[in-house]
PDB file of C-alpha atoms and ligand atoms in Angstrom:
ATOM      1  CA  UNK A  22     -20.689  -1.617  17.768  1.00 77.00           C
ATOM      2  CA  UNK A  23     -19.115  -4.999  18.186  1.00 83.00           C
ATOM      3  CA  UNK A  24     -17.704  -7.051  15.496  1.00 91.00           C
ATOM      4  CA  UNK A  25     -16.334 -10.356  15.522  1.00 95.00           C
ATOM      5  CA  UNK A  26     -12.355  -9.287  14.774  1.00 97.00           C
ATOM      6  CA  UNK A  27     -11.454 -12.819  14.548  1.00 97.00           C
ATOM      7  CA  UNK A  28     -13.904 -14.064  11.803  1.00 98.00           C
ATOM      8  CA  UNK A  29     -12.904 -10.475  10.180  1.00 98.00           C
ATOM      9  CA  UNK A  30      -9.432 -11.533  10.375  1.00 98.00           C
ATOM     10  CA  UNK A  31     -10.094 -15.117   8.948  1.00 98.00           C
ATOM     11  CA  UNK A  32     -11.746 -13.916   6.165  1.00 98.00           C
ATOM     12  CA  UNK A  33      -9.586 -10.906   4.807  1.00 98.00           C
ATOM     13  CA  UNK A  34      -6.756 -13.480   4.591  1.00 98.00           C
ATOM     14  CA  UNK A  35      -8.637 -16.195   2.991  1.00 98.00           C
ATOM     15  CA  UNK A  36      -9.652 -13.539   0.104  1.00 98.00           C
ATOM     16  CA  UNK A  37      -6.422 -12.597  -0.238  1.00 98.00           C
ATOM     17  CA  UNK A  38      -4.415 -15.749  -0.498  1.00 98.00           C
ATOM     18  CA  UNK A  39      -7.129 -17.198  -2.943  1.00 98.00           C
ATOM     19  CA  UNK A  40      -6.327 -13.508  -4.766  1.00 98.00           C
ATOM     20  CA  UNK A  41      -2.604 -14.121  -4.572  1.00 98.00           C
ATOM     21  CA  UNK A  42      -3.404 -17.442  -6.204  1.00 98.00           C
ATOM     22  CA  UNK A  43      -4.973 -16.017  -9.284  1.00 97.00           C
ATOM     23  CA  UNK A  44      -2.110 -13.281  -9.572  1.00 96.00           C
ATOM     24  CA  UNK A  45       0.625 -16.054  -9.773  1.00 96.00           C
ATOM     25  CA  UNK A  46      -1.632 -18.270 -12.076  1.00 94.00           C
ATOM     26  CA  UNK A  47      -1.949 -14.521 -14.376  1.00 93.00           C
ATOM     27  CA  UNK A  48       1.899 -14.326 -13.633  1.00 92.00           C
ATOM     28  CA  UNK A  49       2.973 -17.645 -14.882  1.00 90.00           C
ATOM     29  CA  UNK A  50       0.663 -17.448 -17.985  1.00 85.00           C
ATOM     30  CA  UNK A  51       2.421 -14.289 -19.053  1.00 72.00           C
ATOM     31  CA  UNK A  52       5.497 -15.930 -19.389  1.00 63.00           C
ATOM     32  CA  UNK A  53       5.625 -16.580 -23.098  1.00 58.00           C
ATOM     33  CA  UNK A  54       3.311 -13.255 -23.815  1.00 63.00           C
ATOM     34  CA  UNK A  55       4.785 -10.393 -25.363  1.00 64.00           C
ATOM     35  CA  UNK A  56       4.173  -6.871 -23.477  1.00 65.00           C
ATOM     36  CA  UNK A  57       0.999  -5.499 -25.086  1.00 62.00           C
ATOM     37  CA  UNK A  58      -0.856  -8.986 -24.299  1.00 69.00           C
ATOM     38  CA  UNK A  59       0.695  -8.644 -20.672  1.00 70.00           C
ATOM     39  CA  UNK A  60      -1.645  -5.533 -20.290  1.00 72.00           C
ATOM     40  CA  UNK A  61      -4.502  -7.058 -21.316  1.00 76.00           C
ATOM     41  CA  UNK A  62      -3.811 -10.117 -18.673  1.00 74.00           C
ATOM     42  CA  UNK A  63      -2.799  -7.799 -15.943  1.00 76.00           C
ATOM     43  CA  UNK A  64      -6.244  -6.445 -16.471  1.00 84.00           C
ATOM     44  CA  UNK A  65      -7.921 -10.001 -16.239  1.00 89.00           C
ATOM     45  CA  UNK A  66      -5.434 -10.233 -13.157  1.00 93.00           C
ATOM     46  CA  UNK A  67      -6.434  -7.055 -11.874  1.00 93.00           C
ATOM     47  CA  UNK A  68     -10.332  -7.959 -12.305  1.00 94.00           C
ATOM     48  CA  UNK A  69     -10.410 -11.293 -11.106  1.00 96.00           C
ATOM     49  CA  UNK A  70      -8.475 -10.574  -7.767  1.00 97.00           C
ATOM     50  CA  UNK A  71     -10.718  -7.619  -6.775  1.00 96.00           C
ATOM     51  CA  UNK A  72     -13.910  -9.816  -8.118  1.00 96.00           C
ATOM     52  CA  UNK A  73     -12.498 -13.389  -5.829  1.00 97.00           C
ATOM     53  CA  UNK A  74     -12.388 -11.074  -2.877  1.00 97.00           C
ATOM     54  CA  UNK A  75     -15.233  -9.355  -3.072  1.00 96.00           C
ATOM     55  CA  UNK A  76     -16.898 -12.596  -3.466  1.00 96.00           C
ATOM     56  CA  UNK A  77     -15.448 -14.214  -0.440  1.00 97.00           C
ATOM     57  CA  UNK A  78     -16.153 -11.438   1.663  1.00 96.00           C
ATOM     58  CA  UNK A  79     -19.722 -10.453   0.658  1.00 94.00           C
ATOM     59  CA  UNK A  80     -20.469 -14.478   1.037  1.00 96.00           C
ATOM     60  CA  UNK A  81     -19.436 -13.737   5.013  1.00 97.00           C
ATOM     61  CA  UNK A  82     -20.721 -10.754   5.876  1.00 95.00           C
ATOM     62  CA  UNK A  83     -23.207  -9.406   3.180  1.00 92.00           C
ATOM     63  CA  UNK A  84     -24.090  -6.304   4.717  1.00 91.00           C
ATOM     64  CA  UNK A  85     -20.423  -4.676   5.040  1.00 93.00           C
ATOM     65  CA  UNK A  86     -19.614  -1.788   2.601  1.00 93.00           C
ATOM     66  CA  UNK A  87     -16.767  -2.488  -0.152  1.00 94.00           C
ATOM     67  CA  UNK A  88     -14.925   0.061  -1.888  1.00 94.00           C
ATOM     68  CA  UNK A  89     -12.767  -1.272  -3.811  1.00 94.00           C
ATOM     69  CA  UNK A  90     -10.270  -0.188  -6.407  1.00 88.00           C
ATOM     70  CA  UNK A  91     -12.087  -1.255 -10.045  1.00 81.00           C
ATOM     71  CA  UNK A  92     -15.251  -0.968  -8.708  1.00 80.00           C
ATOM     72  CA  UNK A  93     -14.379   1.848  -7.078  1.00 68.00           C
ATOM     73  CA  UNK A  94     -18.011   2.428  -5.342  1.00 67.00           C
ATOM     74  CA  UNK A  95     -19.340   2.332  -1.557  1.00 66.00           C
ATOM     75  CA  UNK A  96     -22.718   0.519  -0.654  1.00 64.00           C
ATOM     76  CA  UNK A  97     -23.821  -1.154   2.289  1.00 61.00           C
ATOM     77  CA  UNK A  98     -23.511  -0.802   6.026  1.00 67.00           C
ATOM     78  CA  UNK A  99     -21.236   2.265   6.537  1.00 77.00           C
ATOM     79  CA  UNK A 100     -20.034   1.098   9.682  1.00 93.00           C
ATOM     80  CA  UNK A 101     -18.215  -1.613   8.497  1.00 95.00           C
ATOM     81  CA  UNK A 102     -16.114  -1.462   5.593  1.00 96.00           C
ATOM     82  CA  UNK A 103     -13.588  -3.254   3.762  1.00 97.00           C
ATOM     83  CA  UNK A 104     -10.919  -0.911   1.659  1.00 97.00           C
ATOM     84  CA  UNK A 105      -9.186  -3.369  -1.279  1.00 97.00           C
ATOM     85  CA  UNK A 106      -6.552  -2.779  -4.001  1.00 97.00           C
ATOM     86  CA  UNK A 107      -6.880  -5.824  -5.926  1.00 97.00           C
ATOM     87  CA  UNK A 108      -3.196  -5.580  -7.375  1.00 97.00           C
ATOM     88  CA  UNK A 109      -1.231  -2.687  -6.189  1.00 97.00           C
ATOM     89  CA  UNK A 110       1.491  -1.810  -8.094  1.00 96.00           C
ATOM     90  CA  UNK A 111       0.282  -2.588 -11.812  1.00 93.00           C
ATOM     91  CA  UNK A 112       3.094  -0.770 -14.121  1.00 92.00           C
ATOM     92  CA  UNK A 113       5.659  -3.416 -12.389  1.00 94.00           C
ATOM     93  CA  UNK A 114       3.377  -6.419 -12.847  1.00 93.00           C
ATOM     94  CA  UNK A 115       2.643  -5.619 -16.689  1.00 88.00           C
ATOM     95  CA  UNK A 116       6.609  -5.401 -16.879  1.00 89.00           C
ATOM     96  CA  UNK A 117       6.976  -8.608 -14.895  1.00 90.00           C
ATOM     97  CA  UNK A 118       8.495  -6.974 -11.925  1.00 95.00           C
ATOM     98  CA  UNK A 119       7.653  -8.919  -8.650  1.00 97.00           C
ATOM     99  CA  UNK A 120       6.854  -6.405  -7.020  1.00 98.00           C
ATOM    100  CA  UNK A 121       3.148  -6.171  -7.023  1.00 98.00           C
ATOM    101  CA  UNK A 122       0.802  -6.191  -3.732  1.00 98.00           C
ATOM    102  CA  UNK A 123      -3.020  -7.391  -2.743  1.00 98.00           C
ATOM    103  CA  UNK A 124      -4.346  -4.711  -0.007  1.00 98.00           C
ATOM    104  CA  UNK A 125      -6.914  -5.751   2.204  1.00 98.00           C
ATOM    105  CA  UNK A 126      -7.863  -3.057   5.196  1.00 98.00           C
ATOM    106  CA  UNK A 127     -10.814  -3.355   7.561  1.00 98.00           C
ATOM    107  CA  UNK A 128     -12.253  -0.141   9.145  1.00 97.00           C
ATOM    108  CA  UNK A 129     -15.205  -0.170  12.115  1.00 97.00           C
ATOM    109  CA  UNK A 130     -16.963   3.354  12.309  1.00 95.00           C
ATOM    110  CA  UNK A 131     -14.060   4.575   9.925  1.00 94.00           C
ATOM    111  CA  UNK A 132     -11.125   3.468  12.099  1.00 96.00           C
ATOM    112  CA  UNK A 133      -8.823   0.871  10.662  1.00 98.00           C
ATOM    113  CA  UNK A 134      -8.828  -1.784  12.987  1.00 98.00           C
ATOM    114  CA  UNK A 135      -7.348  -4.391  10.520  1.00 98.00           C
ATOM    115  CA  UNK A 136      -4.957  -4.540   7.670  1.00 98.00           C
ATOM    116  CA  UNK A 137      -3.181  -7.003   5.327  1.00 99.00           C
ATOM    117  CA  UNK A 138      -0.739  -6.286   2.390  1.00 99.00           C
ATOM    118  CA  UNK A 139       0.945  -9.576   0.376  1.00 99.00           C
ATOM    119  CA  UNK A 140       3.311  -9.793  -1.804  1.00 98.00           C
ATOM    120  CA  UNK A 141       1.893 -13.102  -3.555  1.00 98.00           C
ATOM    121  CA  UNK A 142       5.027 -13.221  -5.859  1.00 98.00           C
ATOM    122  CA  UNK A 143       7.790 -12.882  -3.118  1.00 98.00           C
ATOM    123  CA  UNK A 144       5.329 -14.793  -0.701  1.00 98.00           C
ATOM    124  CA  UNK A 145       4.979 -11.979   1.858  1.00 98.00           C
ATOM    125  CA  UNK A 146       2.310 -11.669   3.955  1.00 99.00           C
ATOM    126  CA  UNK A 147       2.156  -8.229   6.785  1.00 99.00           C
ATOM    127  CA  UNK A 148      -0.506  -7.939   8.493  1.00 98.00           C
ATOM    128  CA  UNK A 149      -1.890  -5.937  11.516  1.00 98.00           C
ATOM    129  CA  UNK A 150      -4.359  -5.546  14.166  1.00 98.00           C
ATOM    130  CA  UNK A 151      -5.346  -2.083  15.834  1.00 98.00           C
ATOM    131  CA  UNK A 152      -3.119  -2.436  19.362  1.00 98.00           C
ATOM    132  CA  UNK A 153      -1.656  -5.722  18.696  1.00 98.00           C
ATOM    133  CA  UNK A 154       1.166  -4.551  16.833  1.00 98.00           C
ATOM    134  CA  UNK A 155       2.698  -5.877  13.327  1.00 98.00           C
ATOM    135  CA  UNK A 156       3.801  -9.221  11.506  1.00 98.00           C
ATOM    136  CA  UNK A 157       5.327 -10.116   8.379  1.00 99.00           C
ATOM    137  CA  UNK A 158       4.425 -13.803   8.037  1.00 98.00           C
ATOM    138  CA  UNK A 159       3.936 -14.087  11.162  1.00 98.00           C
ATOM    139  CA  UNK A 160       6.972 -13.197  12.839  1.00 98.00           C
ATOM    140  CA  UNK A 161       6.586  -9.363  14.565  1.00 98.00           C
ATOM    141  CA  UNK A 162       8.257  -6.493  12.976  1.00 98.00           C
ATOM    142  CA  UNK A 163       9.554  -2.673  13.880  1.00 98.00           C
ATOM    143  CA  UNK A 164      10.641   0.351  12.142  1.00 98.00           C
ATOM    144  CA  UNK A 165      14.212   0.833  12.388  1.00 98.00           C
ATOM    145  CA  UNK A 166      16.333   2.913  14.586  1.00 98.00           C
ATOM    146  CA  UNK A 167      18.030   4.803  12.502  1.00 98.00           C
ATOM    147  CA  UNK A 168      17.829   8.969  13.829  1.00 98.00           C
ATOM    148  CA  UNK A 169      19.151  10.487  10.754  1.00 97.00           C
ATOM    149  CA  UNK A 170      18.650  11.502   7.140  1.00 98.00           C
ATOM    150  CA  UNK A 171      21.990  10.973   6.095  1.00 98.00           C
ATOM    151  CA  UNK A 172      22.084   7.164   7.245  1.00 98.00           C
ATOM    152  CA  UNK A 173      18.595   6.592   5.821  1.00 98.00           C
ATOM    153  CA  UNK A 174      17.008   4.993   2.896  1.00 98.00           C
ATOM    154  CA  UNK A 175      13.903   6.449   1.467  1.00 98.00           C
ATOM    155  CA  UNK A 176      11.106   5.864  -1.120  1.00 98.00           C
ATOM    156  CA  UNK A 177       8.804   7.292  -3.206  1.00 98.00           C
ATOM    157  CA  UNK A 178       6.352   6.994  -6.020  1.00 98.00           C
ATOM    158  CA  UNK A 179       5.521   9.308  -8.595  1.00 96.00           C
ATOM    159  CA  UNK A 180       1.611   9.726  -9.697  1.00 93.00           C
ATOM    160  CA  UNK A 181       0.382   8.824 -13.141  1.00 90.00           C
ATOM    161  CA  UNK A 182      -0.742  12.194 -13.891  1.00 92.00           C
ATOM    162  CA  UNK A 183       2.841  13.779 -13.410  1.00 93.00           C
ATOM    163  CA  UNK A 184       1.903  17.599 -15.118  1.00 93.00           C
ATOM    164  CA  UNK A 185      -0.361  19.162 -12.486  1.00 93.00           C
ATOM    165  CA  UNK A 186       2.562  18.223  -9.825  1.00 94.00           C
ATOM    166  CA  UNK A 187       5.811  18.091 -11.633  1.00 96.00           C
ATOM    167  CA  UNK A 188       7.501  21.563  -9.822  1.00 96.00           C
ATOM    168  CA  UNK A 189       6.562  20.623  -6.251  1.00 96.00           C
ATOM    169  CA  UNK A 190       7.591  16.914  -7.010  1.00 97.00           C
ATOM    170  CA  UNK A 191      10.983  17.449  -8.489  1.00 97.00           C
ATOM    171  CA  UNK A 192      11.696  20.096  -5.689  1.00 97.00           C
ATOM    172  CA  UNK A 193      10.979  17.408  -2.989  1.00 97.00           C
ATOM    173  CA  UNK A 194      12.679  14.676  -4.749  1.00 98.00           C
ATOM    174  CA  UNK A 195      15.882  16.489  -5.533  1.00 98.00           C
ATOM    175  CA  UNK A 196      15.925  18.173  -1.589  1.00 98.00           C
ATOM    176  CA  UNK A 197      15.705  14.380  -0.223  1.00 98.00           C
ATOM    177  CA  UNK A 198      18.290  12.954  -2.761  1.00 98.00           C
ATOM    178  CA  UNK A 199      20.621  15.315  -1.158  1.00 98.00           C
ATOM    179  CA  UNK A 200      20.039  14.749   2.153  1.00 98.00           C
ATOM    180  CA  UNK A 201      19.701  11.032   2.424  1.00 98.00           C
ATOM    181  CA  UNK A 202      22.139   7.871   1.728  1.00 98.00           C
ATOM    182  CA  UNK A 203      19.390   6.883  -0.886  1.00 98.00           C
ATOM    183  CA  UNK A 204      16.327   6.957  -2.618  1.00 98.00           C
ATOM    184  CA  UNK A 205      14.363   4.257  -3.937  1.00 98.00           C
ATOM    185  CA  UNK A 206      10.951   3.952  -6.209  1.00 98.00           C
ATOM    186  CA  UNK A 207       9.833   0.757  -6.163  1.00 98.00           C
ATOM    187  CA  UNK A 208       6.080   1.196  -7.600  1.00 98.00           C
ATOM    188  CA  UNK A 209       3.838  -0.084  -5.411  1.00 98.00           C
ATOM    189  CA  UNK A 210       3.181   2.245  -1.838  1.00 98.00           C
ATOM    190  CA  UNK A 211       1.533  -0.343  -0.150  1.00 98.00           C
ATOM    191  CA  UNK A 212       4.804  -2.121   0.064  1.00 99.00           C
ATOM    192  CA  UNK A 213       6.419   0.656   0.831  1.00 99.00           C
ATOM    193  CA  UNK A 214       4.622   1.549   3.697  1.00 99.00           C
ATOM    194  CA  UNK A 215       5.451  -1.792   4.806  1.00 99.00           C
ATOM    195  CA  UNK A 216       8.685  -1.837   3.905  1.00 99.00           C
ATOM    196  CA  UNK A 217       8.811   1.643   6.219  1.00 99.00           C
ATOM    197  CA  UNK A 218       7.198  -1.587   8.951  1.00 99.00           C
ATOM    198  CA  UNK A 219       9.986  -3.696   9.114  1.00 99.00           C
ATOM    199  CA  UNK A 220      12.573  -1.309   8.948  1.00 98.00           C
ATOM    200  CA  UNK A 221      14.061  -1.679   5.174  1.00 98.00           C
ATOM    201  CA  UNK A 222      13.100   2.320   4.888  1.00 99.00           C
ATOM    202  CA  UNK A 223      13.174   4.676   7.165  1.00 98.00           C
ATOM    203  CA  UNK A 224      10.405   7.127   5.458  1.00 98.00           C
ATOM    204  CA  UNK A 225       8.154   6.936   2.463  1.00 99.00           C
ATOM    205  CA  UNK A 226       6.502   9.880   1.224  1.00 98.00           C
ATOM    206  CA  UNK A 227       3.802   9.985  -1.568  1.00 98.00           C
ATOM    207  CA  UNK A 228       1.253  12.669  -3.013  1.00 95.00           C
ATOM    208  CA  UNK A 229      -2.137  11.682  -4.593  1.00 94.00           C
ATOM    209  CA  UNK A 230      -2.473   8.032  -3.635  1.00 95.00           C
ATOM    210  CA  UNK A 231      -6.178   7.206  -3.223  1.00 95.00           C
ATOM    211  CA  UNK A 232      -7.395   5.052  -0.453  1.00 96.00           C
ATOM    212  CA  UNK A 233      -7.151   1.846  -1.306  1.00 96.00           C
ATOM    213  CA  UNK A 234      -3.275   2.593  -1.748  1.00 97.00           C
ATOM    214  CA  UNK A 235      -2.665   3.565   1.598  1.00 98.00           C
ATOM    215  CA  UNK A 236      -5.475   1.820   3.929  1.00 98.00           C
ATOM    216  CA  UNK A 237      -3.812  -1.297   5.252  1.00 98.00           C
ATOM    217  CA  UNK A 238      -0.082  -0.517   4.579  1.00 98.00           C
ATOM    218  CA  UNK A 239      -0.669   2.778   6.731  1.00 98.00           C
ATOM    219  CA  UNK A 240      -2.162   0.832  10.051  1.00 98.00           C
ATOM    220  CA  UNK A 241       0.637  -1.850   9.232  1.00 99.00           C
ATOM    221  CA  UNK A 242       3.115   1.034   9.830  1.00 99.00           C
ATOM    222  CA  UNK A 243       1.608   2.656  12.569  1.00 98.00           C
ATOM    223  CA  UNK A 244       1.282  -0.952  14.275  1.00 98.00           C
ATOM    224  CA  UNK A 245       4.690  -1.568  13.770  1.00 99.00           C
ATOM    225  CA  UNK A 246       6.151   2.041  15.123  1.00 98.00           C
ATOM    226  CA  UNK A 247       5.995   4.211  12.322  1.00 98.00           C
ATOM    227  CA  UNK A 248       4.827   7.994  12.512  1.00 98.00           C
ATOM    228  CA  UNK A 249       1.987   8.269   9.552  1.00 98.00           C
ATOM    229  CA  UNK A 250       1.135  11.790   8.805  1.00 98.00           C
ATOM    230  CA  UNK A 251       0.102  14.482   5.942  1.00 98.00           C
ATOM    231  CA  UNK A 252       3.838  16.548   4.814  1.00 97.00           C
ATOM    232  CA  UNK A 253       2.411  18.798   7.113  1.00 96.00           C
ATOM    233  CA  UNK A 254       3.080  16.605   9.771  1.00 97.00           C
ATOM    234  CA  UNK A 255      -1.165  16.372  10.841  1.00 97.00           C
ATOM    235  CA  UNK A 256      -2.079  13.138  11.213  1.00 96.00           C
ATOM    236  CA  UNK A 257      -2.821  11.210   8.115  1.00 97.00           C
ATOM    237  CA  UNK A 258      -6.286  10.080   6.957  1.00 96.00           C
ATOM    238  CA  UNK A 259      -6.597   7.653   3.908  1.00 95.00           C
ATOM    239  CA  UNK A 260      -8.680  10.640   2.358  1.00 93.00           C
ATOM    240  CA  UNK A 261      -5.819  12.480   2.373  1.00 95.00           C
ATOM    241  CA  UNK A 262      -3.569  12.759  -0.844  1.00 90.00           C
ATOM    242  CA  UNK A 263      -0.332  13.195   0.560  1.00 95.00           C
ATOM    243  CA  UNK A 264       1.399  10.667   2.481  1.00 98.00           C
ATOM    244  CA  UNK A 265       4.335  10.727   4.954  1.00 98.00           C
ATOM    245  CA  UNK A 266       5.760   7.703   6.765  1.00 98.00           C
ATOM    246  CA  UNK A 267       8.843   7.404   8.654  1.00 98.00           C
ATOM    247  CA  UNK A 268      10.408   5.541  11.475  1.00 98.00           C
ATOM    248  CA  UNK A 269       9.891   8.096  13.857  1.00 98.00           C
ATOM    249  CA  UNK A 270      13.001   9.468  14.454  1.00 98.00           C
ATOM    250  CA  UNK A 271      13.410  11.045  11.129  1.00 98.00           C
ATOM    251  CA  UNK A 272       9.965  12.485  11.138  1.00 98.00           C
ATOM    252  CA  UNK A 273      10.753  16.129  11.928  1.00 98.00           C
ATOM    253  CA  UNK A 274      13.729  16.369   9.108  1.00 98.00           C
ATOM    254  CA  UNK A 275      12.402  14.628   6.565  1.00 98.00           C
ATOM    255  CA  UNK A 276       8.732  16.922   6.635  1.00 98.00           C
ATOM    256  CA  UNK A 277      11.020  19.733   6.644  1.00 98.00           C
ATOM    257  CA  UNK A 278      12.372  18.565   3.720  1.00 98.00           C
ATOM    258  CA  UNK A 279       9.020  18.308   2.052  1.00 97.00           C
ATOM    259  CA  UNK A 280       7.946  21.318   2.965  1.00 95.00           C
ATOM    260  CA  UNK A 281       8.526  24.165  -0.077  1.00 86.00           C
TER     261      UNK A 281
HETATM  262  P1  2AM B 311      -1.490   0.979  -8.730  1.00 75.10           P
HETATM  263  O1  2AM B 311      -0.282   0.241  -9.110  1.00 75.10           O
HETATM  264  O2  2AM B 311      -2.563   0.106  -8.121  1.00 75.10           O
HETATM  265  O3  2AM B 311      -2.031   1.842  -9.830  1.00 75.10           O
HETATM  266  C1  2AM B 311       3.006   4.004  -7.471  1.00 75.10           C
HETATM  267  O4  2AM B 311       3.532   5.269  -7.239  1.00 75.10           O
HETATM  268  C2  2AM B 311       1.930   3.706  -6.478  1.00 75.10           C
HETATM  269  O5  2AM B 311       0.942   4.720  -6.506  1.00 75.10           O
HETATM  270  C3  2AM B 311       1.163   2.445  -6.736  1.00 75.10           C
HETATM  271  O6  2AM B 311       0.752   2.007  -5.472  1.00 75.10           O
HETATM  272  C4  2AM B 311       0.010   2.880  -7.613  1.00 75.10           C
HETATM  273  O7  2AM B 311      -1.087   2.021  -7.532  1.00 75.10           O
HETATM  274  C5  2AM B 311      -0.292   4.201  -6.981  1.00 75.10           C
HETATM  275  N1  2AM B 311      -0.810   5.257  -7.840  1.00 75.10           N
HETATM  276  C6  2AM B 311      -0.122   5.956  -8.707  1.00 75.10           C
HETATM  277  N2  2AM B 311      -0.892   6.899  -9.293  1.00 75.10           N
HETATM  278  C7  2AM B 311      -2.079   6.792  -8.739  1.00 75.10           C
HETATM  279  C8  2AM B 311      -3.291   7.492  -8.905  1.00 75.10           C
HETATM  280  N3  2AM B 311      -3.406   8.508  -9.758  1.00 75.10           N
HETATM  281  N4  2AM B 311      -4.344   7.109  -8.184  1.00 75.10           N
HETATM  282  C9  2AM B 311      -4.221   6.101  -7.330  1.00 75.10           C
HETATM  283  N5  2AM B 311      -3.097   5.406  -7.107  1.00 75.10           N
HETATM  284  C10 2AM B 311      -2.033   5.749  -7.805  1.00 75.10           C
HETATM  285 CA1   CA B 312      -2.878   0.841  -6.013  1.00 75.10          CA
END
């Protein structure tokens, strides 16, 4: 099937700048807002990005599939499907933390060919195309070259529903704090997987992200050098609940590491 990557392209970043827009218009309003009333705008946030995107993208091509975070459903052409988080990383923006993501991914026949994650708040924008490598506002961007544990810098995010996986998570956690120079948790994975892109982390591992976590930071990473795989080291699959992301060169260790 042939698509028109270029229009695809055009529009994903149109609905997500006018997306960052309404997160830094939510953003500024909160200002003056005490906590509990920031969770009821980060919801109005949260629901007016995914519904400005959806919007923009059904208007050009009404027959694609979206699944999308709050909507959370699939209908339309299965061929062609758009994969959106309308505000990744939702504990940090209700605590006024800038570090808060819109994730766009576009998948033909379910391969991503195209993905966008910005940072509306630190205005940055990565993006990818399937063979055509990686940007971060528009400049290209690589993993780094680190080759070991010990000289890397990790991250990792916990899951809201911390009891069914506290043992195995702990275990991990504590095994990779020893080994590595440092560990990070920034709260939001589609940064982190591109953070993994241009080289700030060498690895990222997650368990029980759903897709529209993962779907256009993971072909951001891969575009930009990065080995994206399950902690069993098979490659990964956005239907997949465990995540693994690294540079490359720390691959092997660092699934060790994960493995119990
Ligand atoms: P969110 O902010 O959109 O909820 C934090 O560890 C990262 O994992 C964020 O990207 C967060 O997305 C996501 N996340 C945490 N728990 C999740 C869950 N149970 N299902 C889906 N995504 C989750
Ligand atoms: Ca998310």
């Amino acid at each position: 099937m042939n698509v028109d990557l270029e229009k695809i392209k055009a529009v994903g970043l149109a609905s997500a700048a006018r997306a960052g827009d309404i997160i830094r218009q939510y953003w500024n309003k909160a200002v003056r807002i005490e906590k509990k009333g920031a969770i009821d705008l980060l919801t109005e946030a949260d629901l007016a990005s995914e519904k400005a995107i959806v919007e923009i993208i059904q208007t050009a091509f009404p027959a694609h599939t979206i699944f999308a975070e709050e909507s959370g459903i699939r209908q339309g052409s299965a061929s062609c499907e758009w994969i959106i988080d309308p505000l990744d990383g939702t504990t940090n923006y209700a605590h006024r933390l800038p570090q808060v993501a819109v994730s766009i991914a576009f998948a033909l026949e379910g391969t991503i060919i195209f993905g966008l994650v910005l940072n509306p708040l630190a205005e940055e924008l990565f993006c990818a195309t399937r063979g055509q490598g990686a940007e971060l506002n528009g400049q290209p961007i690589r993993v780094s070259t680190v080759r070991n544990i010990r000289e890397s810098l990790l991250v990792t995010g916990f899951p809201y529903e911390l009891k069914p996986v506290i043992r195995p998570l702990m275990a991990r956690f504590e095994r990779c704090l020893m080994a590595a120079q440092g560990i990070r948790r920034l709260g939001s994975a589609a940064l982190d997987l591109c953070y993994v892109a241009c080289g700030r982390f060498e690895g990222f591992w997650e368990q029980n992200l759903a897709p529209w976590d993962t779907a256009a930071g993971m072909i951001i990473a891969r575009e930009a050098g990065a080995s994206v795989t399950d902690f069993s080291r098979a490659p990964f699959s956005i239907e997949k609940k465990e995540i693994l992301a690294t540079n490359g060169l720390i691959h092997e260790e660092l699934a060790r590491l994960l493995s119990l």
